[in-house]
mmCIF file of C-alpha atoms in Angstrom:
data_model
loop_
_atom_site.group_PDB
_atom_site.id
_atom_site.type_symbol
_atom_site.label_atom_id
_atom_site.label_comp_id
_atom_site.label_asym_id
_atom_site.label_seq_id
_atom_site.Cartn_x
_atom_site.Cartn_y
_atom_site.Cartn_z
ATOM 1 C CA MET D 9 68.382 59.184 -5.017
ATOM 2 C CA ALA D 10 65.924 61.719 -3.657
ATOM 3 C CA THR D 11 65.574 64.721 -5.914
ATOM 4 C CA ALA D 12 66.107 68.295 -4.770
ATOM 5 C CA ARG D 13 62.367 68.868 -5.056
ATOM 6 C CA ASN D 14 61.458 66.321 -2.390
ATOM 7 C CA ALA D 15 64.725 65.943 -0.465
ATOM 8 C CA ASN D 16 63.217 67.521 2.675
ATOM 9 C CA LYS D 17 59.876 65.710 2.464
ATOM 10 C CA LEU D 18 58.772 62.251 3.579
ATOM 11 C CA ARG D 19 55.442 60.549 2.913
ATOM 12 C CA LEU D 20 53.959 57.414 4.464
ATOM 13 C CA LEU D 21 50.952 55.529 3.068
ATOM 14 C CA SER D 22 49.059 52.920 5.109
ATOM 15 C CA TYR D 23 46.510 50.690 3.362
ATOM 16 C CA ASN D 24 44.448 47.642 4.276
ATOM 17 C CA LEU D 25 44.124 45.759 0.966
ATOM 18 C CA ASP D 26 41.072 43.768 2.139
ATOM 19 C CA GLY D 27 42.550 40.507 0.961
ATOM 20 C CA LEU D 28 40.008 38.559 3.006
ATOM 21 C CA ASP D 29 37.373 39.589 0.470
ATOM 22 C CA GLU D 30 37.995 37.086 -2.334
ATOM 23 C CA GLU D 31 35.638 38.811 -4.779
ATOM 24 C CA ASP D 32 37.524 40.685 -7.526
ATOM 25 C CA ILE D 33 40.787 40.132 -5.602
ATOM 26 C CA VAL D 34 42.992 40.429 -8.704
ATOM 27 C CA PRO D 35 41.570 43.648 -10.208
ATOM 28 C CA ARG D 36 41.236 45.202 -6.745
ATOM 29 C CA THR D 37 44.864 44.428 -5.869
ATOM 30 C CA GLU D 38 45.974 45.743 -9.254
ATOM 31 C CA GLY D 39 43.991 48.898 -8.519
ATOM 32 C CA ALA D 40 45.507 49.222 -5.059
ATOM 33 C CA CYS D 41 49.006 48.912 -6.522
ATOM 34 C CA LYS D 42 48.183 51.709 -8.980
ATOM 35 C CA VAL D 43 47.277 53.839 -5.961
ATOM 36 C CA LEU D 44 50.597 53.017 -4.294
ATOM 37 C CA LEU D 45 52.667 53.752 -7.387
ATOM 38 C CA HIS D 46 50.709 56.912 -8.199
ATOM 39 C CA GLU D 47 51.345 58.326 -4.721
ATOM 40 C CA ASN D 48 54.949 56.998 -4.717
ATOM 41 C CA PRO D 49 55.563 57.524 -0.971
ATOM 42 C CA GLU D 50 58.842 56.713 0.714
ATOM 43 C CA VAL D 51 57.104 54.264 3.077
ATOM 44 C CA ILE D 52 54.130 51.930 2.553
ATOM 45 C CA LEU D 53 52.443 49.979 5.350
ATOM 46 C CA LEU D 54 50.100 47.196 4.169
ATOM 47 C CA GLN D 55 47.623 44.986 5.979
ATOM 48 C CA GLU D 56 45.570 42.011 4.808
ATOM 49 C CA VAL D 57 48.024 40.950 2.142
ATOM 50 C CA VAL D 58 47.111 37.396 1.099
ATOM 51 C CA THR D 59 48.729 34.619 -0.890
ATOM 52 C CA GLU D 60 46.854 35.576 -4.047
ATOM 53 C CA SER D 61 47.599 39.289 -3.806
ATOM 54 C CA LEU D 62 51.275 39.037 -2.779
ATOM 55 C CA PRO D 63 52.629 38.170 -6.280
ATOM 56 C CA ILE D 64 50.800 41.217 -7.685
ATOM 57 C CA VAL D 65 52.265 43.494 -5.011
ATOM 58 C CA ARG D 66 55.729 42.053 -5.642
ATOM 59 C CA ALA D 67 55.492 42.414 -9.416
ATOM 60 C CA ARG D 68 54.227 45.990 -9.298
ATOM 61 C CA CYS D 69 56.241 47.367 -6.387
ATOM 62 C CA MET D 70 59.526 45.449 -6.078
ATOM 63 C CA PRO D 71 61.294 47.345 -8.852
ATOM 64 C CA ASP D 72 61.042 50.470 -6.688
ATOM 65 C CA TYR D 73 60.616 49.164 -3.136
ATOM 66 C CA ASP D 74 62.224 46.768 -0.686
ATOM 67 C CA ILE D 75 59.423 44.583 0.717
ATOM 68 C CA HIS D 76 59.456 43.121 4.227
ATOM 69 C CA LEU D 77 56.669 40.716 5.164
ATOM 70 C CA GLY D 78 54.988 40.174 8.486
ATOM 71 C CA LEU D 79 53.510 36.909 9.657
ATOM 72 C CA GLU D 80 50.111 35.800 10.895
ATOM 73 C CA GLY D 81 50.377 32.565 12.791
ATOM 74 C CA LYS D 82 53.436 30.314 12.784
ATOM 75 C CA ARG D 83 53.972 30.513 9.033
ATOM 76 C CA ARG D 84 52.424 31.858 5.846
ATOM 77 C CA GLY D 85 50.133 29.473 4.013
ATOM 78 C CA PRO D 86 47.422 29.394 1.332
ATOM 79 C CA THR D 87 44.768 30.882 3.642
ATOM 80 C CA SER D 88 46.919 33.227 5.734
ATOM 81 C CA TYR D 89 46.923 37.012 5.632
ATOM 82 C CA PHE D 90 49.721 39.244 6.816
ATOM 83 C CA THR D 91 51.282 42.686 6.917
ATOM 84 C CA ALA D 92 54.086 44.241 4.882
ATOM 85 C CA ILE D 93 56.360 47.261 5.045
ATOM 86 C CA LEU D 94 57.723 48.685 1.784
ATOM 87 C CA VAL D 95 60.549 51.223 1.721
ATOM 88 C CA ARG D 96 61.535 53.030 -1.455
ATOM 89 C CA LYS D 97 64.951 51.913 -2.673
ATOM 90 C CA ASP D 98 66.165 55.206 -4.150
ATOM 91 C CA CYS D 99 66.275 57.062 -0.834
ATOM 92 C CA SER D 100 66.652 54.500 1.935
ATOM 93 C CA SER D 101 68.746 51.743 3.459
ATOM 94 C CA VAL D 102 67.233 49.026 5.647
ATOM 95 C CA GLU D 103 69.101 47.897 8.747
ATOM 96 C CA ARG D 104 66.830 45.272 10.284
ATOM 97 C CA ALA D 105 63.351 43.726 10.071
ATOM 98 C CA THR D 106 61.728 42.030 13.068
ATOM 99 C CA ILE D 107 58.409 40.259 13.669
ATOM 100 C CA ILE D 108 57.171 40.741 17.223
ATOM 101 C CA PRO D 109 54.455 38.315 18.420
ATOM 102 C CA PHE D 110 51.415 39.288 20.457
ATOM 103 C CA PRO D 111 51.403 36.469 23.036
ATOM 104 C CA THR D 112 47.663 36.390 23.772
ATOM 105 C CA THR D 113 46.231 36.969 20.296
ATOM 106 C CA ARG D 114 43.527 34.594 19.084
ATOM 107 C CA GLN D 115 43.735 35.854 15.502
ATOM 108 C CA SER D 116 47.480 35.330 14.935
ATOM 109 C CA ARG D 117 48.245 39.045 14.920
ATOM 110 C CA THR D 118 51.815 40.374 15.151
ATOM 111 C CA LEU D 119 53.778 43.613 15.062
ATOM 112 C CA LEU D 120 56.162 44.114 12.131
ATOM 113 C CA GLU D 121 59.133 46.421 12.683
ATOM 114 C CA VAL D 122 61.673 47.755 10.178
ATOM 115 C CA GLU D 123 64.623 49.920 11.182
ATOM 116 C CA CYS D 124 66.019 52.002 8.352
ATOM 117 C CA GLN D 125 67.486 55.293 7.182
ATOM 118 C CA ILE D 126 65.253 57.361 4.920
ATOM 119 C CA LYS D 127 66.874 60.419 3.360
ATOM 120 C CA SER D 128 69.476 60.195 6.154
ATOM 121 C CA VAL D 129 66.773 60.218 8.853
ATOM 122 C CA PRO D 130 66.962 57.222 11.222
ATOM 123 C CA VAL D 131 63.454 55.767 11.378
ATOM 124 C CA THR D 132 61.778 52.816 13.061
ATOM 125 C CA LEU D 133 58.652 51.710 11.188
ATOM 126 C CA LEU D 134 55.920 49.625 12.802
ATOM 127 C CA THR D 135 52.719 48.208 11.363
ATOM 128 C CA SER D 136 50.047 45.830 12.557
ATOM 129 C CA HIS D 137 46.530 44.622 11.926
ATOM 130 C CA LEU D 138 45.237 44.652 15.492
ATOM 131 C CA GLU D 139 42.666 42.142 16.743
ATOM 132 C CA SER D 140 39.374 42.500 14.870
ATOM 133 C CA LEU D 141 35.745 42.651 16.035
ATOM 134 C CA LYS D 142 34.078 44.681 18.769
ATOM 135 C CA GLU D 143 34.085 41.818 21.252
ATOM 136 C CA CYS D 144 37.907 41.594 21.075
ATOM 137 C CA SER D 145 38.368 45.055 22.576
ATOM 138 C CA SER D 146 40.399 43.865 25.568
ATOM 139 C CA GLU D 147 42.946 42.014 23.428
ATOM 140 C CA ARG D 148 43.093 44.896 20.959
ATOM 141 C CA LYS D 149 43.928 47.303 23.781
ATOM 142 C CA ASN D 150 46.615 44.928 25.034
ATOM 143 C CA GLN D 151 48.165 44.832 21.557
ATOM 144 C CA LEU D 152 48.014 48.605 21.207
ATOM 145 C CA SER D 153 49.678 49.008 24.587
ATOM 146 C CA GLN D 154 52.481 46.670 23.490
ATOM 147 C CA ALA D 155 52.951 48.673 20.281
ATOM 148 C CA PHE D 156 53.108 51.938 22.244
ATOM 149 C CA SER D 157 55.670 50.376 24.596
ATOM 150 C CA ARG D 158 57.763 49.393 21.584
ATOM 151 C CA MET D 159 57.578 52.973 20.318
ATOM 152 C CA LYS D 160 58.660 54.391 23.663
ATOM 153 C CA SER D 161 61.566 51.982 24.078
ATOM 154 C CA ALA D 162 63.127 52.774 20.683
ATOM 155 C CA ASP D 163 66.407 54.704 20.540
ATOM 156 C CA ILE D 164 65.566 58.367 21.161
ATOM 157 C CA LYS D 165 67.730 59.346 18.200
ATOM 158 C CA ARG D 166 65.243 57.565 15.900
ATOM 159 C CA VAL D 167 61.840 58.747 14.698
ATOM 160 C CA VAL D 168 59.224 56.042 15.301
ATOM 161 C CA LEU D 169 56.192 55.747 12.989
ATOM 162 C CA PHE D 170 53.473 53.210 13.798
ATOM 163 C CA GLY D 171 50.391 52.751 11.647
ATOM 164 C CA GLY D 172 47.958 50.321 10.143
ATOM 165 C CA ASP D 173 44.465 48.951 10.468
ATOM 166 C CA LEU D 174 44.247 49.176 14.247
ATOM 167 C CA ASN D 175 40.502 48.477 14.418
ATOM 168 C CA LEU D 176 40.313 51.129 17.138
ATOM 169 C CA ARG D 177 37.268 52.713 18.677
ATOM 170 C CA ASP D 178 37.967 56.075 20.333
ATOM 171 C CA TYR D 179 36.688 54.876 23.705
ATOM 172 C CA GLU D 180 39.423 52.207 23.756
ATOM 173 C CA LEU D 181 42.124 54.865 24.099
ATOM 174 C CA SER D 182 42.073 54.873 27.861
ATOM 175 C CA ASP D 183 43.581 52.947 30.741
ATOM 176 C CA ILE D 184 45.967 50.316 29.404
ATOM 177 C CA ALA D 185 45.947 51.618 25.825
ATOM 178 C CA ALA D 186 46.325 55.321 26.562
ATOM 179 C CA ILE D 187 48.474 57.265 24.093
ATOM 180 C CA PRO D 188 51.865 58.075 25.692
ATOM 181 C CA GLU D 189 52.638 61.761 26.225
ATOM 182 C CA ASP D 190 55.426 61.785 23.649
ATOM 183 C CA VAL D 191 53.334 60.045 20.944
ATOM 184 C CA VAL D 192 51.020 61.952 18.583
ATOM 185 C CA ASP D 193 48.129 60.858 16.371
ATOM 186 C CA ILE D 194 48.924 62.312 12.932
ATOM 187 C CA TRP D 195 45.276 62.977 12.007
ATOM 188 C CA GLU D 196 44.745 64.874 15.261
ATOM 189 C CA TYR D 197 48.099 66.671 15.102
ATOM 190 C CA THR D 198 47.407 68.007 11.599
ATOM 191 C CA GLY D 199 44.044 69.529 12.504
ATOM 192 C CA LYS D 200 41.390 66.785 12.757
ATOM 193 C CA ASP D 201 39.986 67.483 9.306
ATOM 194 C CA LEU D 202 36.494 65.951 9.403
ATOM 195 C CA ARG D 203 36.687 65.220 5.673
ATOM 196 C CA THR D 204 39.441 62.669 6.358
ATOM 197 C CA GLU D 205 38.223 61.272 9.660
ATOM 198 C CA PHE D 206 36.641 57.989 8.590
ATOM 199 C CA THR D 207 38.913 55.465 6.903
ATOM 200 C CA TRP D 208 36.320 52.659 6.922
ATOM 201 C CA ASP D 209 33.237 54.462 5.677
ATOM 202 C CA LEU D 210 30.470 52.207 4.397
ATOM 203 C CA ARG D 211 28.241 55.193 3.684
ATOM 204 C CA THR D 212 30.448 56.069 0.710
ATOM 205 C CA ASN D 213 32.361 52.814 0.169
ATOM 206 C CA ASP D 214 29.884 50.082 -0.794
ATOM 207 C CA ASN D 215 32.392 47.228 -1.179
ATOM 208 C CA LYS D 216 30.785 45.936 2.014
ATOM 209 C CA GLN D 217 27.273 46.679 3.242
ATOM 210 C CA PHE D 218 25.373 45.654 6.360
ATOM 211 C CA ASP D 219 21.706 44.757 6.409
ATOM 212 C CA THR D 220 20.888 47.840 8.450
ATOM 213 C CA ARG D 221 19.411 51.250 7.715
ATOM 214 C CA TYR D 222 22.598 53.092 8.648
ATOM 215 C CA GLN D 223 26.020 51.966 7.493
ATOM 216 C CA PRO D 224 28.951 52.321 9.943
ATOM 217 C CA ARG D 225 31.798 54.829 9.692
ATOM 218 C CA CYS D 226 34.961 54.266 11.744
ATOM 219 C CA ARG D 227 38.500 55.599 12.067
ATOM 220 C CA PHE D 228 40.057 52.152 12.090
ATOM 221 C CA ASP D 229 43.268 53.161 10.270
ATOM 222 C CA ARG D 230 45.664 55.428 12.156
ATOM 223 C CA VAL D 231 49.287 56.569 12.193
ATOM 224 C CA TYR D 232 51.190 57.547 15.331
ATOM 225 C CA MET D 233 54.597 59.200 15.677
ATOM 226 C CA ARG D 234 57.173 59.469 18.439
ATOM 227 C CA ASN D 235 59.713 62.032 17.352
ATOM 228 C CA SER D 236 63.439 61.812 17.900
ATOM 229 C CA ASP D 237 65.518 64.082 20.129
ATOM 230 C CA PRO D 238 66.298 66.477 18.538
ATOM 231 C CA PRO D 239 63.129 66.327 16.366
ATOM 232 C CA LEU D 240 63.782 65.206 12.794
ATOM 233 C CA LEU D 241 60.250 65.063 11.344
ATOM 234 C CA SER D 242 57.252 67.398 11.490
ATOM 235 C CA PRO D 243 53.775 66.142 10.412
ATOM 236 C CA VAL D 244 52.187 68.629 8.005
ATOM 237 C CA LYS D 245 49.279 66.891 6.244
ATOM 238 C CA PHE D 246 46.929 63.898 6.482
ATOM 239 C CA GLU D 247 44.789 62.806 3.525
ATOM 240 C CA LEU D 248 42.842 59.852 2.164
ATOM 241 C CA THR D 249 43.576 57.999 -1.056
ATOM 242 C CA GLY D 250 42.218 55.041 -3.007
ATOM 243 C CA ASN D 251 38.729 56.536 -2.823
ATOM 244 C CA TRP D 252 37.740 56.071 -6.465
ATOM 245 C CA ARG D 253 36.042 53.213 -8.287
ATOM 246 C CA LEU D 254 37.919 50.884 -10.573
ATOM 247 C CA ARG D 255 36.728 50.655 -14.156
ATOM 248 C CA THR D 256 37.682 46.982 -14.248
ATOM 249 C CA CYS D 257 35.171 45.794 -11.631
ATOM 250 C CA GLY D 258 33.142 48.830 -10.580
ATOM 251 C CA ARG D 259 34.331 48.537 -6.967
ATOM 252 C CA PHE D 260 36.874 50.367 -4.845
ATOM 253 C CA PRO D 261 40.317 48.761 -4.403
ATOM 254 C CA SER D 262 39.475 48.051 -0.746
ATOM 255 C CA ASP D 263 36.736 48.563 1.801
ATOM 256 C CA HIS D 264 39.258 50.832 3.573
ATOM 257 C CA TRP D 265 40.595 54.103 2.255
ATOM 258 C CA GLY D 266 44.348 54.443 2.221
ATOM 259 C CA ILE D 267 45.797 57.104 4.514
ATOM 260 C CA LEU D 268 48.664 59.281 3.324
ATOM 261 C CA CYS D 269 50.749 61.249 5.822
ATOM 262 C CA HIS D 270 53.121 64.052 4.825
ATOM 263 C CA PHE D 271 56.128 65.091 6.899
ATOM 264 C CA ASP D 272 58.759 67.815 6.646
ATOM 265 C CA ILE D 273 62.319 66.710 7.391
ATOM 266 C CA LEU D 274 63.887 69.077 9.933
ATOM 267 C CA ASN D 275 67.466 70.114 10.704
ATOM 268 C CA LYS D 276 68.762 68.935 7.370
ATOM 269 C CA GLU D 277 70.889 70.978 5.018
ATOM 270 C CA PRO D 278 69.514 70.942 1.460
ATOM 271 C CA LYS D 279 71.701 69.257 -1.113
ATOM 272 C CA LYS D 280 73.610 71.601 -3.424
#
């Protein structure tokens, strides 16, 4: 069970494992799992899990976490990639897991939802890998709007946390994909620290490089929260992780940094 030291804290880590890059997939996945276990958050949201990396994630994380898999396309196969939500066993109980399709996706993207209790806090967890590529902006905004609608429609007694590789550009947060009034962006809410702004930063992460003079930097990975009524969580910190090279292959675990969000649990009596 949760110890007295962290009984009133909750941490969520979101990480795109870059499983579509087949180079060094085994040592990079092993390295990513070391990041996950080192941070030891209550909740892990993963994107781009692939058939080759899934057994590694299971072997390293299943002793401590319940794992719920998303789906890309009609079923998982040798070339598919998908999402996952992991919830730490020692402080949680899972009620339900649901895969919600995006009807107009051309890249087999879905929304994965897990309803659970974490340290007695009722939480709805959502993750997705929204439509990729600049030219798919319209579909990406449609998917984001559907995810926001799912957040808003959740039981108001539950905290809703939605995160993942959303492939977002700031200019897309308008019109159909506007952030609802009761939803907050955790990076913005905790102070917009410029040192943690870019989660896909090819100026410092050379796992991927473009044949251009300037390498892109984007805030593709994000976490949003809709609090419960009364509020049960308060965001207090946003940081990056997984931003060190692996000795095994000389590369980073992923072309994305992991994002780690810290929350205080409110209105809860400490255990004696």
